[in-house]
């Protein structure tokens, strides 16, 4: 019975998560419940509890990666709150109105620009839906195609550099951030290409009389509106790729650039600045509450030999290297139905990673660093797909929640199917041809 | 008393956000220009950067709880009655929020106190001294969280009592 304590811990966690009480506190609640049991059963000393504060401190303090989350989120909040997306969309959709599917493809570009810094998938998809879905519907796209575009853009953006998610994947797989960034580039480019072709085939060109946005500005202003957000997000990527600055500094460059853009293009009130800061602090606090709580959870889970239990279980299943990898990816995929990437990444990776790194993929992929890049890319792709897979896909509910009432859940489901299909094509390609994920990383090293 | 505490926590949360976030960005940028262009010693700035981040995280917990913005999984919550939700909030406070806040307060203070006693500073030669200050952000954050939790719990208890009263009458 005592051996099964970690299993009960996971089951209790799953049950309590559905109570709807904040995830971070549920994690801590379950942890304190089981540490009491462990202390009474003499499996754990009271002194071990002190590790909680010590680990929370040492994890966040002196971390070069985690402090980068603040400026990145700030950049995303500024871009979203200052109306940059709407003006970006209006200019591009006017310029390319003759091209079939131009507006959905514009939405994809917007997703690439703002979703990486939105933090959680819920925030990314919610922001995108509010900013882009009404325009898509007004221009006469069917709800199916319109929601398809938003779901595609939000989930593509959540895995692209400088995505907040990649910072946490890098931390938990013990990879340098640059290598993690490079892994998703080719797969994401492939996905983008497939989406673009899909939207060109499935969406007609918009007749001139249906153009939503009025033409009332000079070309110079239009150019600023289009290049502004690209320069802001680009500044983060270029500075981080140059190797000159730490991730936090490159995030700060991006946040500062976004701030300059906002000041240059619109009147800025003190109240707006206050709202931007409070929103940023809110997202940061909700992300790191979960990080700290999950850290406490894994601490006790390990003390109870939970990692050993999972390893024994996987060994007993005798699936081989490929079978184990697919099994783990499948578990992550199913978890993506109900919880956001953050909870999945911080709870499941500490349990699965030690087992995965033991598997021998050297013949298929190459040296251990490249194998990790491959793993991180696979995790990112699997999470992306699980968020849009009907009927549970986590992102789909956020889409519904932020969409106008005439868009039904079945529109959203029908829109999601081709997206999932295209993503699965790329996922299997990356599984079969690891080169797609590792080629840039191997040329850097 | 609790109304005042609520107002204070909200105000404090806003102040923390509006001061620490711009400060962190400016510190990063100063560190960057300092290291790359003027080349003066930047160790204190580098440490200040994560000090500000660390303080922001812990001091924001309480205000975010009051604003009800902590991440929830609401697949089933959407279908629950307001009364069931109130009960869950109260139970959650007792078995999860109180232990968490107390752990932050107790173990965090112990950590900070030890740092104070041994005069712990940065390991780097030119780094910031007085590590106990930043470590004290943990118990302080825990205290705010505990108060925020008490305010919300009181609200939920009142709500349940009220629905009972209206049913009885």
Coordinates of C-alpha atoms in Angstrom, one line a residue:
Chain A
X1 CA 0.0 0.0 0.0
X2 CA 2.7 2.4 1.0
X3 CA 4.5 1.8 -2.3
X4 CA 1.4 3.1 -4.1
X5 CA 1.4 6.4 -2.2
X6 CA 2.8 8.3 -5.2
X7 CA 0.1 6.8 -7.4
X8 CA -2.6 8.0 -5.0
X9 CA -0.9 11.4 -5.0
X10 CA -1.3 11.7 -8.7
X11 CA -4.9 10.5 -8.6
X12 CA -5.8 12.8 -5.8
X13 CA -4.3 15.7 -7.7
X14 CA -6.3 14.9 -10.8
X15 CA -9.5 14.7 -8.8
X16 CA -8.9 17.9 -6.9
X17 CA -7.9 19.8 -10.0
X18 CA -11.4 19.4 -11.3
X19 CA -12.8 21.1 -8.2
X20 CA -12.0 24.3 -10.0
X21 CA -9.9 25.6 -7.1
X22 CA -6.8 27.4 -8.3
X23 CA -4.3 24.9 -9.7
X24 CA -1.4 26.2 -7.8
X25 CA -3.1 25.9 -4.4
X26 CA -4.5 22.4 -5.3
X27 CA -0.9 21.3 -6.0
X28 CA 0.2 22.6 -2.6
X29 CA -2.9 21.2 -0.8
X30 CA -2.3 17.7 -2.2
X31 CA 1.4 18.0 -1.4
X32 CA 0.8 19.0 2.2
X33 CA -1.7 16.2 2.7
X34 CA 0.7 13.6 1.4
X35 CA 3.7 15.0 3.3
X36 CA 1.6 14.7 6.5
X37 CA 0.9 11.0 5.6
X38 CA 4.5 10.5 4.8
X39 CA 5.6 12.0 8.1
X40 CA 3.2 9.8 10.1
X41 CA 4.3 6.7 8.2
X42 CA 8.0 7.6 8.9
X43 CA 8.8 7.9 5.2
X44 CA 9.8 11.5 5.5
X45 CA 11.5 13.6 8.2
X46 CA 9.9 16.9 9.3
X47 CA 13.2 18.5 8.4
X48 CA 12.6 17.8 4.7
X49 CA 9.8 20.3 4.7
X50 CA 12.4 23.1 5.0
X51 CA 13.5 22.1 1.5
X52 CA 10.3 23.7 0.2
X53 CA 11.5 27.3 1.0
X54 CA 15.0 26.6 0.1
X55 CA 14.2 25.1 -3.3
X56 CA 11.6 27.8 -4.1
X57 CA 14.3 30.4 -3.4
X58 CA 17.1 28.7 -5.3
X59 CA 14.9 28.0 -8.3
X60 CA 13.8 31.6 -8.8
X61 CA 16.8 33.5 -7.5
X62 CA 19.8 33.8 -9.7
X63 CA 17.9 32.2 -12.6
X64 CA 18.9 33.7 -15.9
X65 CA 15.9 32.2 -17.6
X66 CA 12.9 32.8 -15.4
X67 CA 13.4 36.6 -14.9
X68 CA 13.1 36.8 -18.7
X69 CA 9.4 36.0 -18.4
X70 CA 8.6 39.4 -17.0
X71 CA 9.8 41.6 -19.9
X72 CA 8.4 39.1 -22.4
X73 CA 4.9 39.1 -20.9
X74 CA 5.2 42.9 -20.6
X75 CA 6.0 43.1 -24.3
X76 CA 3.0 40.9 -25.2
X77 CA 0.6 42.9 -23.0
X78 CA 1.8 46.2 -24.5
X79 CA 1.3 44.9 -28.0
X80 CA -2.1 43.6 -27.2
X81 CA -3.4 46.6 -25.2
X82 CA -2.1 49.4 -27.4
X83 CA -4.1 48.4 -30.5
X84 CA -1.0 47.4 -32.6
X85 CA -2.7 44.2 -33.7
X86 CA -5.8 45.8 -35.2
X87 CA -3.8 48.4 -37.2
X88 CA -1.4 45.7 -38.3
X89 CA -4.3 43.6 -39.6
X90 CA -6.0 46.5 -41.3
X91 CA -2.9 47.5 -43.3
X92 CA -1.9 44.0 -44.4
X93 CA -5.4 42.9 -45.3
X94 CA -5.8 46.0 -47.5
X95 CA -2.5 45.4 -49.2
X96 CA -3.1 41.8 -50.0
X97 CA -6.9 41.8 -50.5
X98 CA -6.5 40.3 -54.0
X99 CA -4.8 37.2 -52.6
X100 CA -7.1 34.3 -51.8
X101 CA -7.1 33.6 -48.0
X102 CA -5.0 36.7 -47.3
X103 CA -6.9 37.6 -44.1
X104 CA -6.5 34.1 -42.5
X105 CA -2.8 34.2 -43.4
X106 CA -2.5 37.7 -41.9
X107 CA -4.1 36.2 -38.7
X108 CA -1.3 33.6 -38.8
X109 CA 1.3 36.3 -38.9
X110 CA -0.4 38.1 -36.0
X111 CA -0.4 34.9 -34.0
X112 CA 3.3 34.5 -34.6
X113 CA 3.9 38.0 -33.4
X114 CA 1.8 38.1 -30.3
X115 CA 1.1 34.6 -29.1
X116 CA 4.7 33.8 -28.0
X117 CA 4.7 36.5 -25.4
X118 CA 1.1 36.0 -24.3
X119 CA 2.1 33.5 -21.7
X120 CA -0.5 30.8 -21.4
X121 CA -2.5 29.3 -24.3
X122 CA -5.7 30.7 -22.8
X123 CA -4.4 34.2 -23.0
X124 CA -2.9 33.8 -26.5
X125 CA -6.1 32.4 -28.0
X126 CA -8.3 34.8 -26.1
X127 CA -6.4 37.8 -27.2
X128 CA -6.3 36.6 -30.8
X129 CA -10.0 35.8 -30.9
X130 CA -11.0 39.2 -29.7
X131 CA -8.6 41.0 -32.0
X132 CA -9.1 39.0 -35.2
X133 CA -12.3 36.9 -35.3
X134 CA -14.8 39.8 -35.8
X135 CA -12.7 41.1 -38.8
X136 CA -12.6 37.6 -40.3
X137 CA -16.4 37.2 -40.0
X138 CA -17.1 40.7 -41.3
X139 CA -15.1 40.0 -44.4
X140 CA -17.4 37.1 -45.2
X141 CA -15.3 34.1 -44.1
X142 CA -17.4 31.2 -42.9
X143 CA -17.2 30.7 -39.1
X144 CA -15.5 27.4 -39.8
X145 CA -12.6 28.9 -41.7
X146 CA -12.5 32.0 -39.4
X147 CA -12.2 29.9 -36.2
X148 CA -9.8 27.6 -38.0
X149 CA -7.5 30.6 -38.7
X150 CA -7.6 31.7 -35.0
X151 CA -6.9 28.3 -33.6
X152 CA -4.1 27.7 -36.1
X153 CA -2.5 31.1 -35.3
X154 CA -2.8 30.9 -31.5
X155 CA -1.3 27.4 -31.3
X156 CA 1.5 28.1 -33.9
X157 CA 2.4 31.2 -31.9
X158 CA 2.6 29.4 -28.6
X159 CA 5.5 27.3 -29.7
X160 CA 7.5 29.8 -31.7
X161 CA 10.5 31.7 -30.3
X162 CA 10.5 33.7 -28.1
X163 CA 7.7 31.7 -26.7
X164 CA 7.5 31.7 -22.9
X165 CA 6.7 28.0 -23.1
X166 CA 10.1 27.3 -24.7
X167 CA 11.9 28.9 -21.7
X168 CA 10.2 26.4 -19.4
X169 CA 10.9 23.5 -21.7
X170 CA 14.5 24.6 -21.9
X171 CA 14.7 24.8 -18.1
X172 CA 13.2 21.3 -17.5
X173 CA 15.1 19.5 -20.3
X174 CA 18.3 21.3 -19.2
X175 CA 18.9 22.7 -22.6
X176 CA 20.4 26.1 -23.5
X177 CA 17.6 28.4 -24.6
X178 CA 19.1 29.0 -28.1
X179 CA 19.1 25.3 -29.0
X180 CA 15.5 25.0 -27.8
X181 CA 14.5 27.9 -30.0
X182 CA 16.2 26.5 -33.1
X183 CA 14.5 23.1 -32.7
X184 CA 11.0 24.4 -33.5
X185 CA 12.0 26.7 -36.4
X186 CA 11.8 24.2 -39.3
X187 CA 8.8 22.3 -38.1
X188 CA 6.9 25.6 -37.4
X189 CA 7.9 26.9 -40.9
X190 CA 6.5 23.7 -42.4
X191 CA 3.3 24.0 -40.4
X192 CA 3.0 27.6 -41.5
X193 CA 3.4 26.7 -45.1
X194 CA 0.8 23.9 -44.9
X195 CA -1.7 26.3 -43.2
X196 CA -1.1 29.0 -45.9
X197 CA -1.8 26.5 -48.7
X198 CA -4.9 25.3 -46.9
X199 CA -6.3 28.8 -46.5
X200 CA -5.5 29.7 -50.1
X201 CA -7.4 26.7 -51.3
X202 CA -10.3 27.1 -48.8
X203 CA -10.9 30.8 -48.7
X204 CA -11.9 33.0 -51.6
X205 CA -10.5 36.4 -52.4
X206 CA -12.5 39.2 -50.7
X207 CA -14.5 41.4 -53.0
X208 CA -13.4 45.0 -52.9
X209 CA -16.7 46.2 -51.4
X210 CA -16.3 44.0 -48.4
X211 CA -13.1 45.5 -47.2
X212 CA -13.7 46.3 -43.5
X213 CA -11.1 48.9 -42.9
X214 CA -11.3 52.4 -44.3
X215 CA -8.4 53.8 -46.3
X216 CA -7.5 57.1 -44.7
X217 CA -3.8 57.2 -44.1
X218 CA -0.6 57.8 -45.9
X219 CA 1.7 55.0 -47.1
X220 CA 4.3 56.0 -44.5
X221 CA 1.9 55.5 -41.6
X222 CA 1.0 52.2 -43.0
X223 CA 4.6 51.1 -43.2
X224 CA 5.1 52.0 -39.6
X225 CA 2.1 50.1 -38.5
X226 CA 3.2 47.0 -40.3
X227 CA 6.9 47.0 -39.5
X228 CA 6.5 48.2 -35.9
X229 CA 5.3 44.9 -34.3
X230 CA 7.7 42.9 -36.5
X231 CA 10.7 45.1 -35.4
X232 CA 9.6 44.7 -31.7
X233 CA 9.4 40.9 -31.7
X234 CA 12.4 40.7 -34.1
X235 CA 14.6 42.7 -31.7
X236 CA 14.1 40.0 -29.1
X237 CA 15.1 37.2 -31.5
X238 CA 18.0 39.0 -33.1
X239 CA 19.5 40.1 -29.7
X240 CA 19.1 36.6 -28.2
X241 CA 20.5 34.9 -31.3
X242 CA 23.5 37.3 -31.3
X243 CA 24.7 35.7 -28.1
X244 CA 25.5 39.2 -26.8
X245 CA 22.8 39.5 -24.2
X246 CA 21.1 37.3 -21.6
X247 CA 17.5 36.2 -22.2
X248 CA 16.2 38.8 -19.7
X249 CA 18.0 41.6 -21.4
X250 CA 16.7 40.7 -24.8
X251 CA 13.2 40.5 -23.4
X252 CA 13.8 44.0 -21.9
X253 CA 14.9 45.2 -25.3
X254 CA 11.6 43.9 -26.7
X255 CA 9.5 45.4 -24.0
X256 CA 11.2 48.7 -24.3
X257 CA 10.8 48.7 -28.1
X258 CA 7.1 47.9 -27.7
X259 CA 6.8 50.8 -25.2
X260 CA 8.5 53.2 -27.7
X261 CA 6.2 52.0 -30.5
X262 CA 3.1 52.6 -28.3
X263 CA 4.3 56.1 -27.3
X264 CA 5.0 56.9 -31.0
X265 CA 1.6 55.7 -32.3
X266 CA -1.0 56.6 -29.8
X267 CA -1.8 58.9 -26.8
X268 CA -0.7 57.1 -23.7
X269 CA -2.5 57.8 -20.4
X270 CA -1.1 57.0 -16.9
X271 CA -4.1 54.8 -16.4
X272 CA -3.1 52.7 -19.4
X273 CA 0.4 52.3 -18.1
X274 CA -0.9 51.2 -14.7
X275 CA -3.2 48.7 -16.3
X276 CA -0.4 47.3 -18.4
X277 CA 1.8 46.8 -15.3
X278 CA -0.9 45.3 -13.3
X279 CA -1.9 42.9 -16.1
X280 CA 1.8 41.8 -16.5
X281 CA 2.2 41.3 -12.7
X282 CA -1.0 39.2 -12.7
X283 CA 0.2 36.9 -15.4
X284 CA 3.7 36.6 -13.9
X285 CA 2.2 35.8 -10.4
X286 CA -0.2 33.2 -11.8
X287 CA 2.6 31.5 -13.8
X288 CA 5.1 31.4 -11.0
X289 CA 2.5 30.3 -8.3
X290 CA 2.1 27.1 -10.4
X291 CA 5.9 26.8 -10.8
X292 CA 6.5 27.0 -7.1
X293 CA 3.6 24.7 -6.2
X294 CA 4.6 22.1 -8.8
X295 CA 8.1 22.3 -7.4
X296 CA 6.8 21.4 -4.0
X297 CA 4.7 18.6 -5.5
X298 CA 7.6 17.0 -7.3
X299 CA 9.7 17.3 -4.2
X300 CA 7.4 15.2 -2.1
X301 CA 6.6 12.9 -5.0
X302 CA 10.3 12.1 -5.3
X303 CA 10.7 11.6 -1.5
X304 CA 7.9 9.0 -1.8
X305 CA 9.9 7.3 -4.6
X306 CA 7.3 8.3 -7.2
X307 CA 9.9 8.8 -9.9
X308 CA 11.1 5.2 -9.2
X309 CA 7.5 4.0 -9.5
X310 CA 7.0 5.6 -12.9
X311 CA 10.3 4.2 -14.1
X312 CA 9.5 0.7 -12.9
X313 CA 6.1 0.9 -14.5
X314 CA 7.5 2.0 -17.9
X315 CA 10.2 -0.7 -17.7
X316 CA 7.6 -3.4 -16.8
X317 CA 5.6 -2.3 -19.8
X318 CA 8.6 -3.2 -21.9
X319 CA 7.8 -0.9 -24.8
X320 CA 11.4 -0.3 -26.0
X321 CA 12.8 3.1 -26.7
X322 CA 10.2 4.1 -29.3
X323 CA 7.3 2.6 -27.5
X324 CA 8.2 4.5 -24.3
X325 CA 8.6 7.8 -26.1
X326 CA 5.3 7.4 -27.9
X327 CA 3.6 6.5 -24.6
X328 CA 5.0 9.6 -22.9
X329 CA 4.0 11.8 -25.8
X330 CA 0.5 10.3 -25.7
X331 CA 0.2 11.0 -22.0
X332 CA 1.2 14.6 -22.6
X333 CA -1.3 14.8 -25.5
X334 CA -4.2 13.6 -23.3
X335 CA -3.2 16.0 -20.5
X336 CA -3.4 18.8 -23.0
X337 CA -7.1 18.2 -23.2
X338 CA -7.7 19.4 -19.7
X339 CA -4.8 21.6 -18.5
X340 CA -2.6 24.3 -19.9
X341 CA 0.9 23.7 -21.1
X342 CA 2.5 25.1 -18.0
X343 CA 0.9 22.6 -15.6
X344 CA 1.8 19.8 -18.0
X345 CA 5.4 20.9 -18.5
X346 CA 6.2 21.5 -14.8
X347 CA 4.4 18.4 -13.5
X348 CA 5.1 15.7 -16.1
X349 CA 8.5 16.6 -17.4
X350 CA 10.4 16.2 -14.1
X351 CA 8.9 12.8 -13.8
X352 CA 9.4 11.7 -17.4
X353 CA 12.6 13.4 -18.4
X354 CA 15.0 11.2 -16.3
X355 CA 13.5 8.2 -18.0
X356 CA 13.5 9.6 -21.5
X357 CA 17.2 10.6 -21.4
X358 CA 18.1 7.0 -20.5
X359 CA 16.5 5.8 -23.8
X360 CA 19.0 5.2 -26.6
X361 CA 18.2 7.3 -29.7
X362 CA 21.8 8.0 -30.6
X363 CA 21.5 6.0 -33.9
X364 CA 18.4 7.8 -34.9
X365 CA 19.2 11.4 -33.8
X366 CA 22.8 11.9 -32.8
X367 CA 24.5 13.0 -29.6
X368 CA 22.7 13.5 -26.3
X369 CA 22.3 17.3 -26.7
X370 CA 20.6 16.8 -30.1
X371 CA 18.3 14.1 -28.6
X372 CA 17.2 16.6 -26.0
X373 CA 16.5 19.3 -28.7
X374 CA 14.4 16.6 -30.5
X375 CA 12.5 15.8 -27.3
X376 CA 11.8 19.5 -26.5
X377 CA 10.5 20.0 -30.1
X378 CA 8.3 16.9 -29.9
X379 CA 6.8 18.1 -26.6
X380 CA 6.1 21.5 -28.1
X381 CA 4.4 20.0 -31.2
X382 CA 2.4 17.5 -29.2
X383 CA 1.1 20.2 -26.8
X384 CA 0.2 22.4 -29.7
X385 CA -1.9 19.6 -31.3
X386 CA -3.5 18.5 -28.1
X387 CA -4.8 22.1 -27.5
X388 CA -6.9 22.1 -30.7
X389 CA -8.0 18.5 -30.8
X390 CA -11.8 18.2 -30.6
X391 CA -13.8 17.6 -28.5
X392 CA -11.6 18.6 -25.5
X393 CA -8.8 20.8 -26.9
X394 CA -8.1 23.3 -24.3
X395 CA -7.7 26.2 -26.7
X396 CA -11.1 25.6 -28.3
X397 CA -12.9 26.5 -25.2
X398 CA -11.1 29.8 -24.9
X399 CA -11.9 30.4 -28.6
X400 CA -15.6 29.8 -27.8
X401 CA -15.4 31.9 -24.7
X402 CA -14.1 35.0 -26.6
X403 CA -16.0 34.5 -29.9
X404 CA -19.3 36.3 -30.8
X405 CA -22.4 34.3 -30.0
X406 CA -23.2 33.3 -33.6
X407 CA -20.1 31.1 -33.7
X408 CA -21.2 27.7 -32.5
X409 CA -19.0 25.0 -30.9
X410 CA -19.6 22.8 -33.9
X411 CA -18.2 25.5 -36.2
X412 CA -15.1 25.5 -34.0
X413 CA -14.8 21.7 -34.0
X414 CA -15.1 21.5 -37.8
X415 CA -12.6 24.3 -38.2
X416 CA -10.1 22.5 -35.9
X417 CA -10.1 19.2 -37.7
X418 CA -8.0 20.2 -40.7
X419 CA -5.6 22.1 -38.4
X420 CA -5.1 19.0 -36.2
X421 CA -4.6 16.9 -39.4
X422 CA -1.8 19.3 -40.7
X423 CA -0.1 19.4 -37.4
X424 CA -0.1 15.6 -37.1
X425 CA 1.6 15.4 -40.5
X426 CA 4.4 17.6 -39.3
X427 CA 4.6 15.8 -35.9
X428 CA 5.1 12.5 -37.6
X429 CA 7.7 14.0 -40.0
X430 CA 9.7 15.3 -37.0
X431 CA 9.5 11.9 -35.4
X432 CA 10.7 10.2 -38.5
X433 CA 13.2 12.8 -39.5
X434 CA 14.8 14.3 -36.4
X435 CA 17.0 16.4 -38.6
X436 CA 14.1 18.9 -38.9
X437 CA 14.5 19.7 -35.3
X438 CA 18.2 19.2 -34.8
X439 CA 19.9 20.5 -37.9
X440 CA 20.3 24.1 -36.8
X441 CA 21.4 23.1 -33.3
X442 CA 24.0 20.7 -34.7
X443 CA 25.5 23.4 -37.0
X444 CA 25.7 25.8 -34.1
X445 CA 27.7 23.4 -31.9
Chain B
X1 CA -10.7 45.7 9.6
X2 CA -10.8 43.2 6.7
X3 CA -12.2 45.9 4.3
X4 CA -9.2 48.0 5.1
X5 CA -6.8 45.1 4.7
X6 CA -8.4 44.3 1.3
X7 CA -7.9 47.9 0.2
X8 CA -4.4 47.9 1.3
X9 CA -3.5 44.6 -0.4
X10 CA -5.0 45.8 -3.7
X11 CA -3.2 49.1 -3.5
X12 CA 0.0 47.4 -2.5
X13 CA -0.3 44.9 -5.4
X14 CA -0.8 47.8 -7.9
X15 CA 2.2 49.7 -6.4
X16 CA 4.4 46.6 -6.6
X17 CA 3.6 46.1 -10.2
X18 CA 4.0 49.7 -11.2
X19 CA 7.3 50.1 -9.5
X20 CA 9.1 46.7 -9.8
X21 CA 8.3 46.0 -13.5
X22 CA 9.6 49.2 -15.0
X23 CA 12.5 49.0 -12.5
X24 CA 13.5 45.5 -13.8
X25 CA 13.3 46.6 -17.4
X26 CA 15.5 49.7 -16.7
X27 CA 17.9 47.6 -14.7
X28 CA 18.3 45.1 -17.5
X29 CA 18.9 47.9 -20.0
X30 CA 21.3 49.7 -17.7
X31 CA 23.2 46.4 -17.2
X32 CA 23.3 45.8 -20.9
X33 CA 24.6 49.2 -21.8
X34 CA 27.0 49.1 -18.9
X35 CA 28.5 45.8 -19.8
X36 CA 28.7 46.3 -23.5
X37 CA 29.3 49.9 -24.1
X38 CA 30.8 51.7 -21.0
X39 CA 32.2 48.5 -19.4
X40 CA 31.8 49.3 -15.8
X41 CA 31.2 46.6 -13.2
X42 CA 27.7 45.4 -13.6
X43 CA 27.5 42.6 -11.0
X44 CA 25.2 44.6 -8.7
X45 CA 22.9 45.5 -11.6
X46 CA 22.7 41.8 -12.6
X47 CA 21.8 40.8 -9.1
X48 CA 19.3 43.7 -8.7
X49 CA 17.6 42.3 -11.9
X50 CA 16.6 39.0 -10.3
X51 CA 16.0 40.6 -6.9
X52 CA 13.3 42.7 -8.5
X53 CA 11.8 39.7 -10.3
X54 CA 11.8 37.6 -7.2
X55 CA 10.1 40.3 -5.1
X56 CA 7.5 40.9 -7.9
X57 CA 6.5 37.2 -7.9
X58 CA 6.0 36.8 -4.2
X59 CA 4.5 40.1 -3.4
X60 CA 1.9 39.7 -6.2
X61 CA 0.3 36.5 -5.0
X62 CA -2.2 38.1 -2.6
X63 CA -3.4 40.8 -5.0
X64 CA -3.9 38.3 -7.8
X65 CA -5.9 36.1 -5.4
X66 CA -8.2 39.0 -4.5
X67 CA -8.6 39.8 -8.2
X68 CA -9.5 36.0 -8.7
X69 CA -7.0 35.6 -11.5
X70 CA -5.2 32.5 -10.4
X71 CA -5.5 29.7 -13.0
X72 CA -8.4 27.4 -12.5
X73 CA -9.6 24.3 -14.4
X74 CA -13.2 25.3 -14.9
X75 CA -14.6 22.4 -17.0
X76 CA -16.8 21.4 -14.1
X77 CA -16.8 24.6 -12.2
X78 CA -19.0 26.2 -14.8
X79 CA -21.7 23.8 -14.0
X80 CA -21.6 24.1 -10.2
X81 CA -24.0 26.1 -8.2
X82 CA -22.7 29.3 -6.6
X83 CA -23.1 27.6 -3.2
X84 CA -21.0 24.6 -4.2
X85 CA -18.4 26.9 -5.4
X86 CA -18.4 28.8 -2.1
X87 CA -18.0 25.5 -0.2
X88 CA -15.0 24.5 -2.4
X89 CA -13.4 27.9 -1.8
X90 CA -13.7 27.5 1.9
X91 CA -12.4 23.9 2.0
X92 CA -9.6 24.9 -0.4
X93 CA -8.6 27.8 1.9
X94 CA -8.4 25.4 4.9
X95 CA -6.5 22.5 3.4
X96 CA -4.4 24.3 0.7
X97 CA -4.1 28.0 1.1
X98 CA -3.4 28.1 4.8
X99 CA -0.7 25.4 4.7
X100 CA 0.9 27.2 1.7
X101 CA 0.9 30.6 3.3
X102 CA 2.1 29.3 6.6
X103 CA 4.9 27.3 4.9
X104 CA 6.0 30.5 3.1
X105 CA 5.8 32.5 6.3
X106 CA 7.5 30.0 8.6
X107 CA 10.2 28.4 6.4
X108 CA 10.7 31.7 4.5
X109 CA 11.3 33.6 7.8
X110 CA 13.7 30.8 9.0
X111 CA 15.6 31.1 5.7
X112 CA 15.8 34.9 6.0
X113 CA 16.7 34.8 9.7
X114 CA 19.6 32.5 9.0
X115 CA 20.8 34.7 6.2
X116 CA 20.7 37.6 8.6
X117 CA 22.5 35.8 11.4
X118 CA 25.4 34.7 9.2
X119 CA 25.4 38.0 7.3
X120 CA 24.9 36.2 4.0
X121 CA 25.7 38.3 0.9
X122 CA 26.4 37.6 -2.7
X123 CA 29.0 35.0 -3.6
X124 CA 30.4 37.4 -6.3
X125 CA 33.0 39.9 -5.0
X126 CA 31.0 43.0 -6.0
X127 CA 27.5 41.6 -5.6
X128 CA 24.7 42.9 -3.5
X129 CA 25.0 42.3 0.3
X130 CA 22.1 41.5 2.7
X131 CA 20.5 38.4 1.2
X132 CA 18.1 38.3 4.1
X133 CA 16.1 41.2 2.6
X134 CA 15.2 39.3 -0.6
X135 CA 14.6 36.1 1.3
X136 CA 12.2 38.0 3.5
X137 CA 10.0 38.6 0.5
X138 CA 8.8 35.0 0.9
X139 CA 7.2 35.3 4.3
X140 CA 5.9 38.8 3.4
X141 CA 4.2 37.4 0.3
X142 CA 2.8 34.5 2.4
X143 CA 1.4 37.0 4.9
X144 CA -0.4 39.0 2.1
X145 CA -1.7 35.7 0.6
X146 CA -3.0 34.6 3.9
X147 CA -4.9 37.9 4.5
X148 CA -6.2 37.8 1.0
X149 CA -7.4 34.3 1.5
X150 CA -9.1 35.3 4.8
X151 CA -11.0 38.1 3.1
X152 CA -12.3 35.8 0.3
X153 CA -13.2 33.1 2.8
X154 CA -15.2 35.5 4.9
X155 CA -17.0 36.6 1.8
X156 CA -17.9 33.0 0.9
X157 CA -19.1 32.2 4.5
X158 CA -21.3 35.3 4.4
X159 CA -22.7 34.2 1.1
X160 CA -23.6 30.7 2.4
X161 CA -25.1 32.1 5.5
X162 CA -27.2 34.5 3.5
X163 CA -28.6 31.8 1.2
X164 CA -29.5 29.8 4.2
X165 CA -31.3 32.7 5.8
X166 CA -33.3 33.4 2.7
X167 CA -34.2 29.8 2.4
X168 CA -35.4 29.7 6.1
X169 CA -37.5 32.8 5.8

